[in-house]
Every structure is written in structure tokens, then in C-alpha cells.
């Protein structure tokens, strides 16, 4: 008799294909769930593979619109970034996938959900905390934390050998030993030969972006229009092409960055569970949209609002996303603070993509007047009197003078 229905987050890749076969061996009935979150995937081939392995049903849910509008765009508004370099491409996708998986599990009467996350990674935390928030009574089957499973499959070679025995075709081979995770925002590469942080990734590993050295010799200029911090228009080809629909805008930004080699990083990051991890990421469109957003804020956002947002909202929200705390009280609270900070972030940024680089060419806003060209000019006195600065410096120097006097009394020589 079946032990019951399990909804498996199925990618069609090595790990989840083996897990699907293993769950069936263990006596479970499996509903294979796949989120269409923008990955370049052959969904028909994944369905054929899942059903051939033995899944009762294969369900694809298109979550691209939710991913862009509810998660990626707010992340752009918050300038979300982890450890000053990672744009959180994987982290952003997890709450969207988890929500869709729970809905499928409930629809098909599954008592449990399962995933292929390793026992050393961040994703197990991200998925499971989301599962428990959305459906507190759900059972989670995590094979990579089950001794029966991980003792049988001690490494990727064991998985590859098992898949060969079962006739399961997989993209990962012993010749290309690394794992990938892809969505509309990015693709990640980790494990295998990349675990040595001093190993240079082979050129053929990168999938989304053109190698910067092979990118076009002609720069490509474009403009991004923002309203309340949200990208609402992407202007290409000298104004001949204008994209406004959110998903299409994101896809077009991806295509622009990809053909110009923009958006690659190779980093060592600190995982939530306390382990350092080496990851290579391609995040093309999100790199362009976030960078242009950051630039526009310099023109349109109040200094103190920006400082508070940068110090609290950006850092805290990025950590919440990375650690898988999206569906939490603090996650809900911090998201409520994003929109108010973006009321004045309206305008256009002109930029240039060229051989892996992104250069800002200019920015403008018809509605926000925080920047006054006359006040800022070194050639005009109108609007700001230089004499006013004397009082400003005098007030600021009060405590500085006391610091200097105290140092002198103690015989301390202030120096570089």
C-alpha cells in the first residue's frame, strides 16, 4: 500500500530525478511539481521524464508574473544585495516556488512535500520555513537529511551511476561536474570543481551571458524609466523599441545584458547555516535594473530617507531574503517600509552596456526637484550664499575642537 501522496519540487535535473525514483521505492505516490519561474527549460521533456520514472502526475505552474512583480521589483526598490555583491537571484525565487508548491500539494491531497536541497545549503531552510508558514501542519521529506538516502548516495558520482542504472537522462555529467539553478533573474553554478575557490570557471560553464571578450564591439545604449522606484519602461534602439509589460520588460533587460556580457560574478559567500560557499552567478537583467535604480535615487531621494533605507531596509531585507525568512513577521514589516521610501523615485536613467560593463550616461526627473543646478553650480551664487557655510562649519567644529583639545591635554599627537 502507498504511504501517501507527496508533492515533490521536481526540476528534471539529477538530484530530483533520483529523489523521485527513491520516493517511489520507499512506497510513496508522487506528484511532480515544477514551477515555471523563467528558467530556460524543456518542460515537455521534464514531464516525459517524470512520468517515465513513475510520477502519478506532472504539474507545471507559471509563476513568472508573481516572481517579477511581487518579489523582483520590490527587491529593486530596496536595492537588495547580500554581502555587497550577490543580487539574491536564488533567494528571491524560493518563496514564490514554495507558495505554488503548497497550493499544488493541497489541490492533489498530498500530506507531504519534498525537495532536493542538500543538507549543507541555504535552500533547505528557505523552502521549509516557507512551507511551515504557509501550511503549518505539512510534513516535509528532505532526502538529503535522511541517513537512508545520503548513505546510499554519498556523492554526485553515486547519483550519476544510479541514474545510469535507471536509464534516467540528466544534463550533469562527470565531464561537467557542477550543479545549476536557474530562474528568470539569474542562474547559479556551484559544487564539483567550483568547490576549490581558486579554480577558474571554464569558459563553457557560463550559460546566459556572452563572454565579455566576445561581446559586440559597439556599445549599446538604453534608457530605463522608473515610477515610484519601479521600472515601468525600457527604451532600446534609440527609442524604436519600448517595453512596458513587467515580465516582458524583465526579459528584454535580460536579453540586453546577456548579449553584452553584463551580470557575471564569482564569489565566496557566507551561508545562513554557517558554512562558506563558492558560487558563480549570472544575473543579467536584474543587474541593469538595480544599477539604474540606484543611480536615480541619487537624484530624487532625500538624503536622510536614503540613509535610513540603506542602513536598515536594504541590509535587513537582503538578510531576510537570503536566510529564507520571507513569510515571517519581520519580513512582512520590512516590506511595508519599501514603498514609502520610493514615492519620489521617478525619472529616467540613460545607460550603456559594453563588453561586461554598465555605464551610466545621465539621469533626469520631471517631477522631483531635490537637485537644483543653480545651487550646485560653482559658477553661480544664486540660490545659495557661500557665507552661510561659515556658520555651518562653526557649529560642526564645536565637538571637533573639544576632541583636539582633549588629545593635546593628554599629550596625544593626532596624526594619520
GROMACS .gro file of C-alpha atoms in nm:
model
  416
    1UNK     CA    1   0.000   0.000   0.000
    2UNK     CA    2   0.107   0.357  -0.068
    3UNK     CA    3   0.241   0.557   0.225
    4UNK     CA    4   0.052   0.855   0.087
    5UNK     CA    5   0.092   1.132  -0.168
    6UNK     CA    6   0.400   1.352  -0.175
    7UNK     CA    7   0.436   1.670  -0.381
    8UNK     CA    8   0.797   1.681  -0.500
    9UNK     CA    9   0.959   2.001  -0.623
   10UNK     CA   10   1.090   1.849  -0.946
   11UNK     CA   11   1.337   2.021  -1.175
   12UNK     CA   12   1.413   1.741  -1.416
   13UNK     CA   13   1.776   1.752  -1.306
   14UNK     CA   14   1.999   1.494  -1.145
   15UNK     CA   15   1.904   1.526  -0.778
   16UNK     CA   16   1.528   1.546  -0.808
   17UNK     CA   17   1.512   1.271  -1.073
   18UNK     CA   18   1.693   1.036  -0.837
   19UNK     CA   19   1.479   1.153  -0.544
   20UNK     CA   20   1.162   1.085  -0.744
   21UNK     CA   21   1.274   0.728  -0.812
   22UNK     CA   22   1.377   0.685  -0.447
   23UNK     CA   23   1.044   0.812  -0.310
   24UNK     CA   24   0.866   0.558  -0.528
   25UNK     CA   25   1.097   0.285  -0.398
   26UNK     CA   26   1.007   0.393  -0.045
   27UNK     CA   27   0.638   0.342  -0.119
   28UNK     CA   28   0.511   0.696  -0.177
   29UNK     CA   29   0.285   0.817  -0.456
   30UNK     CA   30   0.449   1.124  -0.610
   31UNK     CA   31   0.301   1.435  -0.769
   32UNK     CA   32   0.587   1.602  -0.956
   33UNK     CA   33   0.561   1.981  -0.936
   34UNK     CA   34   0.763   2.220  -1.149
   35UNK     CA   35   0.745   2.599  -1.126
   36UNK     CA   36   0.791   2.790  -1.448
   37UNK     CA   37   0.986   3.075  -1.297
   38UNK     CA   38   1.157   3.176  -1.617
   39UNK     CA   39   1.421   2.907  -1.645
   40UNK     CA   40   1.514   2.801  -1.996
   41UNK     CA   41   1.378   2.452  -1.961
   42UNK     CA   42   1.218   2.192  -2.185
   43UNK     CA   43   0.902   2.146  -1.978
   44UNK     CA   44   0.768   1.874  -2.207
   45UNK     CA   45   1.089   1.677  -2.167
   46UNK     CA   46   1.071   1.721  -1.788
   47UNK     CA   47   0.713   1.594  -1.788
   48UNK     CA   48   0.804   1.297  -2.003
   49UNK     CA   49   1.095   1.212  -1.772
   50UNK     CA   50   0.891   1.246  -1.451
   51UNK     CA   51   0.609   1.027  -1.580
   52UNK     CA   52   0.856   0.772  -1.718
   53UNK     CA   53   1.023   0.747  -1.377
   54UNK     CA   54   0.682   0.685  -1.222
   55UNK     CA   55   0.520   1.009  -1.106
   56UNK     CA   56   0.142   0.990  -1.086
   57UNK     CA   57   0.106   1.339  -1.228
   58UNK     CA   58   0.326   1.622  -1.350
   59UNK     CA   59   0.210   1.978  -1.274
   60UNK     CA   60   0.366   2.297  -1.411
   61UNK     CA   61   0.269   2.632  -1.257
   62UNK     CA   62   0.364   2.956  -1.431
   63UNK     CA   63   0.477   3.194  -1.158
   64UNK     CA   64   0.677   3.439  -1.369
   65UNK     CA   65   0.438   3.729  -1.322
   66UNK     CA   66   0.431   3.689  -0.943
   67UNK     CA   67   0.808   3.648  -0.937
   68UNK     CA   68   0.871   3.973  -1.124
   69UNK     CA   69   0.601   4.194  -0.977
   70UNK     CA   70   0.582   4.073  -0.617
   71UNK     CA   71   0.944   3.982  -0.546
   72UNK     CA   72   1.198   4.107  -0.802
   73UNK     CA   73   1.059   4.458  -0.842
   74UNK     CA   74   1.036   4.524  -0.465
   75UNK     CA   75   1.394   4.394  -0.437
   76UNK     CA   76   1.497   4.655  -0.694
   77UNK     CA   77   1.315   4.924  -0.498
   78UNK     CA   78   1.504   4.818  -0.185
   79UNK     CA   79   1.836   4.784  -0.375
   80UNK     CA   80   1.855   4.438  -0.216
   81UNK     CA   81   2.206   4.291  -0.216
   82UNK     CA   82   2.381   4.036   0.006
   83UNK     CA   83   2.736   4.097   0.124
   84UNK     CA   84   2.767   4.390  -0.117
   85UNK     CA   85   2.779   4.173  -0.428
   86UNK     CA   86   2.512   3.900  -0.455
   87UNK     CA   87   2.178   4.011  -0.600
   88UNK     CA   88   1.991   3.721  -0.436
   89UNK     CA   89   1.868   3.557  -0.755
   90UNK     CA   90   1.814   3.216  -0.596
   91UNK     CA   91   1.678   3.356  -0.271
   92UNK     CA   92   1.419   3.569  -0.450
   93UNK     CA   93   1.266   3.267  -0.621
   94UNK     CA   94   1.218   3.044  -0.319
   95UNK     CA   95   0.906   3.199  -0.157
   96UNK     CA   96   0.733   3.208  -0.496
   97UNK     CA   97   0.808   2.841  -0.565
   98UNK     CA   98   0.718   2.737  -0.210
   99UNK     CA   99   0.380   2.908  -0.227
  100UNK     CA  100   0.297   2.743  -0.559
  101UNK     CA  101   0.411   2.401  -0.434
  102UNK     CA  102   0.191   2.419  -0.125
  103UNK     CA  103  -0.109   2.509  -0.342
  104UNK     CA  104  -0.044   2.207  -0.565
  105UNK     CA  105   0.002   1.982  -0.261
  106UNK     CA  106  -0.332   2.093  -0.122
  107UNK     CA  107  -0.506   2.059  -0.457
  108UNK     CA  108  -0.394   1.698  -0.501
  109UNK     CA  109  -0.436   1.589  -0.142
  110UNK     CA  110  -0.068   1.546  -0.057
  111UNK     CA  111   0.017   1.501   0.309
  112UNK     CA  112   0.381   1.590   0.247
  113UNK     CA  113   0.608   1.800   0.029
  114UNK     CA  114   0.963   1.715  -0.070
  115UNK     CA  115   1.261   1.889  -0.223
  116UNK     CA  116   1.613   1.816  -0.347
  117UNK     CA  117   1.804   2.067  -0.137
  118UNK     CA  118   2.129   1.949   0.016
  119UNK     CA  119   2.180   1.926   0.390
  120UNK     CA  120   2.454   2.187   0.378
  121UNK     CA  121   2.284   2.457   0.174
  122UNK     CA  122   2.059   2.757   0.227
  123UNK     CA  123   1.767   2.638   0.016
  124UNK     CA  124   1.650   2.371   0.258
  125UNK     CA  125   1.594   2.647   0.512
  126UNK     CA  126   1.429   2.881   0.263
  127UNK     CA  127   1.184   2.622   0.135
  128UNK     CA  128   1.093   2.461   0.465
  129UNK     CA  129   1.039   2.780   0.662
  130UNK     CA  130   0.810   2.896   0.381
  131UNK     CA  131   0.627   2.562   0.382
  132UNK     CA  132   0.565   2.578   0.756
  133UNK     CA  133   0.440   2.937   0.740
  134UNK     CA  134   0.201   2.861   0.454
  135UNK     CA  135   0.084   2.522   0.584
  136UNK     CA  136   0.191   2.466   0.947
  137UNK     CA  137   0.071   2.103   0.954
  138UNK     CA  138   0.259   1.990   0.643
  139UNK     CA  139   0.513   1.706   0.656
  140UNK     CA  140   0.846   1.775   0.486
  141UNK     CA  141   1.053   1.493   0.338
  142UNK     CA  142   1.412   1.609   0.294
  143UNK     CA  143   1.606   1.315   0.144
  144UNK     CA  144   1.946   1.482   0.176
  145UNK     CA  145   1.898   1.483   0.555
  146UNK     CA  146   1.771   1.124   0.569
  147UNK     CA  147   2.051   0.875   0.655
  148UNK     CA  148   1.883   0.608   0.443
  149UNK     CA  149   1.920   0.833   0.140
  150UNK     CA  150   2.251   1.012   0.197
  151UNK     CA  151   2.434   0.694   0.300
  152UNK     CA  152   2.323   0.534  -0.023
  153UNK     CA  153   2.410   0.838  -0.234
  154UNK     CA  154   2.728   0.970  -0.075
  155UNK     CA  155   2.815   1.198  -0.365
  156UNK     CA  156   2.725   1.307  -0.714
  157UNK     CA  157   2.901   1.014  -0.874
  158UNK     CA  158   2.661   0.782  -0.689
  159UNK     CA  159   2.369   0.983  -0.823
  160UNK     CA  160   2.507   0.969  -1.176
  161UNK     CA  161   2.563   0.595  -1.152
  162UNK     CA  162   2.212   0.539  -1.015
  163UNK     CA  163   2.057   0.748  -1.292
  164UNK     CA  164   2.250   0.548  -1.549
  165UNK     CA  165   2.125   0.223  -1.395
  166UNK     CA  166   1.768   0.352  -1.405
  167UNK     CA  167   1.802   0.495  -1.755
  168UNK     CA  168   1.732   0.848  -1.632
  169UNK     CA  169   1.886   1.110  -1.865
  170UNK     CA  170   2.046   1.406  -1.686
  171UNK     CA  171   2.224   1.721  -1.804
  172UNK     CA  172   2.501   1.698  -1.545
  173UNK     CA  173   2.783   1.463  -1.639
  174UNK     CA  174   3.115   1.361  -1.492
  175UNK     CA  175   3.274   1.584  -1.756
  176UNK     CA  176   3.084   1.891  -1.627
  177UNK     CA  177   3.062   1.834  -1.253
  178UNK     CA  178   2.873   2.130  -1.117
  179UNK     CA  179   2.511   2.195  -1.030
  180UNK     CA  180   2.293   2.479  -1.154
  181UNK     CA  181   1.975   2.655  -1.055
  182UNK     CA  182   1.805   2.889  -1.299
  183UNK     CA  183   1.516   3.133  -1.294
  184UNK     CA  184   1.411   3.450  -1.473
  185UNK     CA  185   1.652   3.659  -1.266
  186UNK     CA  186   1.966   3.450  -1.279
  187UNK     CA  187   2.147   3.118  -1.292
  188UNK     CA  188   2.381   2.984  -1.025
  189UNK     CA  189   2.670   2.740  -1.054
  190UNK     CA  190   2.820   2.558  -0.756
  191UNK     CA  191   2.970   2.231  -0.632
  192UNK     CA  192   3.202   1.999  -0.817
  193UNK     CA  193   3.520   2.163  -0.943
  194UNK     CA  194   3.392   2.500  -0.821
  195UNK     CA  195   3.435   2.396  -0.460
  196UNK     CA  196   3.801   2.491  -0.493
  197UNK     CA  197   3.769   2.871  -0.462
  198UNK     CA  198   4.087   2.921  -0.666
  199UNK     CA  199   3.964   2.722  -0.966
  200UNK     CA  200   3.879   2.948  -1.259
  201UNK     CA  201   3.540   2.857  -1.406
  202UNK     CA  202   3.577   2.714  -1.757
  203UNK     CA  203   3.451   2.938  -2.033
  204UNK     CA  204   3.183   2.690  -2.139
  205UNK     CA  205   3.028   2.684  -1.792
  206UNK     CA  206   2.862   3.024  -1.828
  207UNK     CA  207   2.522   2.983  -1.989
  208UNK     CA  208   2.328   3.309  -2.003
  209UNK     CA  209   2.579   3.582  -2.087
  210UNK     CA  210   2.820   3.623  -2.375
  211UNK     CA  211   3.183   3.622  -2.265
  212UNK     CA  212   3.268   3.994  -2.231
  213UNK     CA  213   3.566   3.948  -2.464
  214UNK     CA  214   3.331   3.810  -2.730
  215UNK     CA  215   3.059   4.073  -2.681
  216UNK     CA  216   2.985   4.325  -2.959
  217UNK     CA  217   3.248   4.593  -3.024
  218UNK     CA  218   2.975   4.858  -3.043
  219UNK     CA  219   2.829   4.988  -2.714
  220UNK     CA  220   2.453   4.954  -2.669
  221UNK     CA  221   2.270   5.250  -2.515
  222UNK     CA  222   1.930   5.228  -2.348
  223UNK     CA  223   1.705   5.406  -2.101
  224UNK     CA  224   1.502   5.286  -1.803
  225UNK     CA  225   1.202   5.485  -1.678
  226UNK     CA  226   1.100   5.448  -1.314
  227UNK     CA  227   0.781   5.541  -1.132
  228UNK     CA  228   0.791   5.521  -0.751
  229UNK     CA  229   1.105   5.311  -0.781
  230UNK     CA  230   0.951   5.057  -1.016
  231UNK     CA  231   1.087   5.007  -1.370
  232UNK     CA  232   0.791   5.086  -1.596
  233UNK     CA  233   0.956   5.137  -1.932
  234UNK     CA  234   1.268   5.009  -2.109
  235UNK     CA  235   1.371   5.209  -2.416
  236UNK     CA  236   1.602   5.046  -2.669
  237UNK     CA  237   1.741   5.104  -3.015
  238UNK     CA  238   1.727   5.482  -2.996
  239UNK     CA  239   1.360   5.483  -2.896
  240UNK     CA  240   1.247   5.245  -3.170
  241UNK     CA  241   1.165   4.974  -2.918
  242UNK     CA  242   0.976   5.044  -2.595
  243UNK     CA  243   0.875   4.771  -2.350
  244UNK     CA  244   0.635   4.830  -2.060
  245UNK     CA  245   0.474   4.500  -1.953
  246UNK     CA  246   0.666   4.386  -1.639
  247UNK     CA  247   0.762   4.033  -1.743
  248UNK     CA  248   0.847   4.139  -2.097
  249UNK     CA  249   1.047   4.432  -1.962
  250UNK     CA  250   1.247   4.196  -1.741
  251UNK     CA  251   1.302   3.954  -2.030
  252UNK     CA  252   1.419   4.238  -2.256
  253UNK     CA  253   1.656   4.365  -1.987
  254UNK     CA  254   1.792   4.012  -1.963
  255UNK     CA  255   1.846   3.992  -2.339
  256UNK     CA  256   2.019   4.331  -2.344
  257UNK     CA  257   2.259   4.239  -2.064
  258UNK     CA  258   2.321   3.888  -2.193
  259UNK     CA  259   2.434   3.989  -2.539
  260UNK     CA  260   2.671   4.245  -2.385
  261UNK     CA  261   2.819   4.016  -2.120
  262UNK     CA  262   2.678   4.208  -1.821
  263UNK     CA  263   2.595   4.045  -1.488
  264UNK     CA  264   2.860   3.783  -1.406
  265UNK     CA  265   3.004   3.740  -1.057
  266UNK     CA  266   3.222   3.477  -0.890
  267UNK     CA  267   3.214   3.496  -0.509
  268UNK     CA  268   3.260   3.320  -0.178
  269UNK     CA  269   2.962   3.391   0.045
  270UNK     CA  270   2.856   3.311   0.400
  271UNK     CA  271   2.567   3.068   0.408
  272UNK     CA  272   2.299   3.107   0.673
  273UNK     CA  273   2.389   2.775   0.834
  274UNK     CA  274   2.746   2.893   0.898
  275UNK     CA  275   2.941   2.747   0.607
  276UNK     CA  276   3.127   2.947   0.346
  277UNK     CA  277   3.030   2.864  -0.011
  278UNK     CA  278   3.172   2.947  -0.352
  279UNK     CA  279   2.915   3.041  -0.613
  280UNK     CA  280   2.922   3.173  -0.966
  281UNK     CA  281   2.619   3.372  -1.079
  282UNK     CA  282   2.484   3.529  -1.394
  283UNK     CA  283   2.225   3.795  -1.311
  284UNK     CA  284   2.188   3.998  -1.632
  285UNK     CA  285   1.864   4.198  -1.632
  286UNK     CA  286   1.847   4.245  -1.257
  287UNK     CA  287   2.197   4.393  -1.262
  288UNK     CA  288   2.088   4.655  -1.515
  289UNK     CA  289   1.760   4.741  -1.344
  290UNK     CA  290   1.906   4.763  -0.993
  291UNK     CA  291   2.207   4.971  -1.103
  292UNK     CA  292   1.995   5.226  -1.288
  293UNK     CA  293   1.757   5.242  -0.990
  294UNK     CA  294   2.045   5.312  -0.751
  295UNK     CA  295   2.159   5.594  -0.977
  296UNK     CA  296   1.817   5.758  -1.000
  297UNK     CA  297   1.786   5.762  -0.622
  298UNK     CA  298   2.090   5.988  -0.609
  299UNK     CA  299   1.888   6.249  -0.796
  300UNK     CA  300   1.543   6.202  -0.648
  301UNK     CA  301   1.564   6.058  -0.296
  302UNK     CA  302   1.601   6.270   0.017
  303UNK     CA  303   1.939   6.227   0.187
  304UNK     CA  304   1.809   6.115   0.526
  305UNK     CA  305   1.541   5.888   0.381
  306UNK     CA  306   1.807   5.723   0.168
  307UNK     CA  307   2.043   5.683   0.463
  308UNK     CA  308   1.776   5.517   0.679
  309UNK     CA  309   1.665   5.295   0.392
  310UNK     CA  310   2.024   5.193   0.309
  311UNK     CA  311   2.123   5.124   0.668
  312UNK     CA  312   1.807   4.944   0.775
  313UNK     CA  313   1.572   4.839   0.497
  314UNK     CA  314   1.828   4.734   0.234
  315UNK     CA  315   2.051   4.543   0.472
  316UNK     CA  316   1.770   4.385   0.674
  317UNK     CA  317   1.555   4.288   0.377
  318UNK     CA  318   1.854   4.137   0.196
  319UNK     CA  319   1.932   3.927   0.501
  320UNK     CA  320   1.568   3.822   0.534
  321UNK     CA  321   1.560   3.712   0.172
  322UNK     CA  322   1.891   3.528   0.192
  323UNK     CA  323   1.800   3.347   0.513
  324UNK     CA  324   1.460   3.234   0.387
  325UNK     CA  325   1.255   3.448   0.625
  326UNK     CA  326   1.015   3.591   0.366
  327UNK     CA  327   0.697   3.464   0.531
  328UNK     CA  328   0.773   3.598   0.879
  329UNK     CA  329   0.654   3.893   1.092
  330UNK     CA  330   0.982   4.074   1.029
  331UNK     CA  331   0.956   4.004   0.657
  332UNK     CA  332   0.608   4.150   0.642
  333UNK     CA  333   0.718   4.450   0.847
  334UNK     CA  334   1.026   4.534   0.642
  335UNK     CA  335   0.838   4.502   0.311
  336UNK     CA  336   0.588   4.759   0.435
  337UNK     CA  337   0.875   5.007   0.461
  338UNK     CA  338   0.989   4.976   0.099
  339UNK     CA  339   0.706   5.156  -0.082
  340UNK     CA  340   0.705   5.474   0.133
  341UNK     CA  341   1.075   5.524   0.061
  342UNK     CA  342   1.011   5.522  -0.314
  343UNK     CA  343   0.746   5.793  -0.354
  344UNK     CA  344   0.992   6.038  -0.512
  345UNK     CA  345   1.194   5.791  -0.720
  346UNK     CA  346   1.053   5.899  -1.055
  347UNK     CA  347   1.255   5.966  -1.367
  348UNK     CA  348   1.472   5.827  -1.644
  349UNK     CA  349   1.824   5.687  -1.642
  350UNK     CA  350   2.028   5.659  -1.959
  351UNK     CA  351   2.294   5.389  -1.961
  352UNK     CA  352   2.534   5.193  -2.179
  353UNK     CA  353   2.617   4.821  -2.184
  354UNK     CA  354   2.953   4.730  -2.331
  355UNK     CA  355   3.167   4.417  -2.300
  356UNK     CA  356   3.063   4.325  -1.948
  357UNK     CA  357   3.043   4.681  -1.815
  358UNK     CA  358   2.749   4.905  -1.734
  359UNK     CA  359   2.800   5.282  -1.753
  360UNK     CA  360   2.551   5.549  -1.651
  361UNK     CA  361   2.524   5.823  -1.915
  362UNK     CA  362   2.275   6.054  -1.743
  363UNK     CA  363   1.960   6.084  -1.542
  364UNK     CA  364   1.659   6.317  -1.530
  365UNK     CA  365   1.330   6.370  -1.349
  366UNK     CA  366   1.042   6.597  -1.445
  367UNK     CA  367   0.869   6.571  -1.108
  368UNK     CA  368   1.137   6.569  -0.839
  369UNK     CA  369   1.326   6.892  -0.767
  370UNK     CA  370   1.573   6.795  -0.493
  371UNK     CA  371   1.860   6.867  -0.729
  372UNK     CA  372   1.899   7.236  -0.813
  373UNK     CA  373   2.152   7.302  -1.086
  374UNK     CA  374   2.189   7.665  -0.983
  375UNK     CA  375   2.250   7.579  -0.616
  376UNK     CA  376   2.507   7.317  -0.710
  377UNK     CA  377   2.691   7.533  -0.962
  378UNK     CA  378   3.044   7.651  -0.879
  379UNK     CA  379   2.997   7.935  -1.125
  380UNK     CA  380   2.683   8.095  -0.978
  381UNK     CA  381   2.595   8.242  -0.637
  382UNK     CA  382   2.220   8.246  -0.691
  383UNK     CA  383   2.019   8.031  -0.451
  384UNK     CA  384   2.296   7.962  -0.203
  385UNK     CA  385   2.523   8.206  -0.022
  386UNK     CA  386   2.879   8.084   0.048
  387UNK     CA  387   2.867   8.290   0.371
  388UNK     CA  388   2.608   8.050   0.509
  389UNK     CA  389   2.869   7.776   0.516
  390UNK     CA  390   3.076   7.963   0.774
  391UNK     CA  391   2.809   7.913   1.040
  392UNK     CA  392   2.762   7.553   0.936
  393UNK     CA  393   3.133   7.480   0.979
  394UNK     CA  394   3.144   7.669   1.310
  395UNK     CA  395   2.867   7.454   1.457
  396UNK     CA  396   3.015   7.131   1.323
  397UNK     CA  397   3.358   7.220   1.462
  398UNK     CA  398   3.244   7.258   1.826
  399UNK     CA  399   3.289   6.895   1.919
  400UNK     CA  400   3.589   6.854   1.687
  401UNK     CA  401   3.774   7.132   1.871
  402UNK     CA  402   3.695   6.968   2.206
  403UNK     CA  403   3.833   6.640   2.072
  404UNK     CA  404   4.153   6.815   1.962
  405UNK     CA  405   4.190   6.997   2.296
  406UNK     CA  406   4.143   6.677   2.494
  407UNK     CA  407   4.405   6.499   2.285
  408UNK     CA  408   4.652   6.781   2.337
  409UNK     CA  409   4.599   6.778   2.717
  410UNK     CA  410   4.673   6.405   2.721
  411UNK     CA  411   4.987   6.456   2.512
  412UNK     CA  412   4.837   6.268   2.221
  413UNK     CA  413   4.966   6.377   1.881
  414UNK     CA  414   4.685   6.340   1.628
  415UNK     CA  415   4.824   6.215   1.301
  416UNK     CA  416   4.743   5.981   1.016
   0.00000   0.00000   0.00000
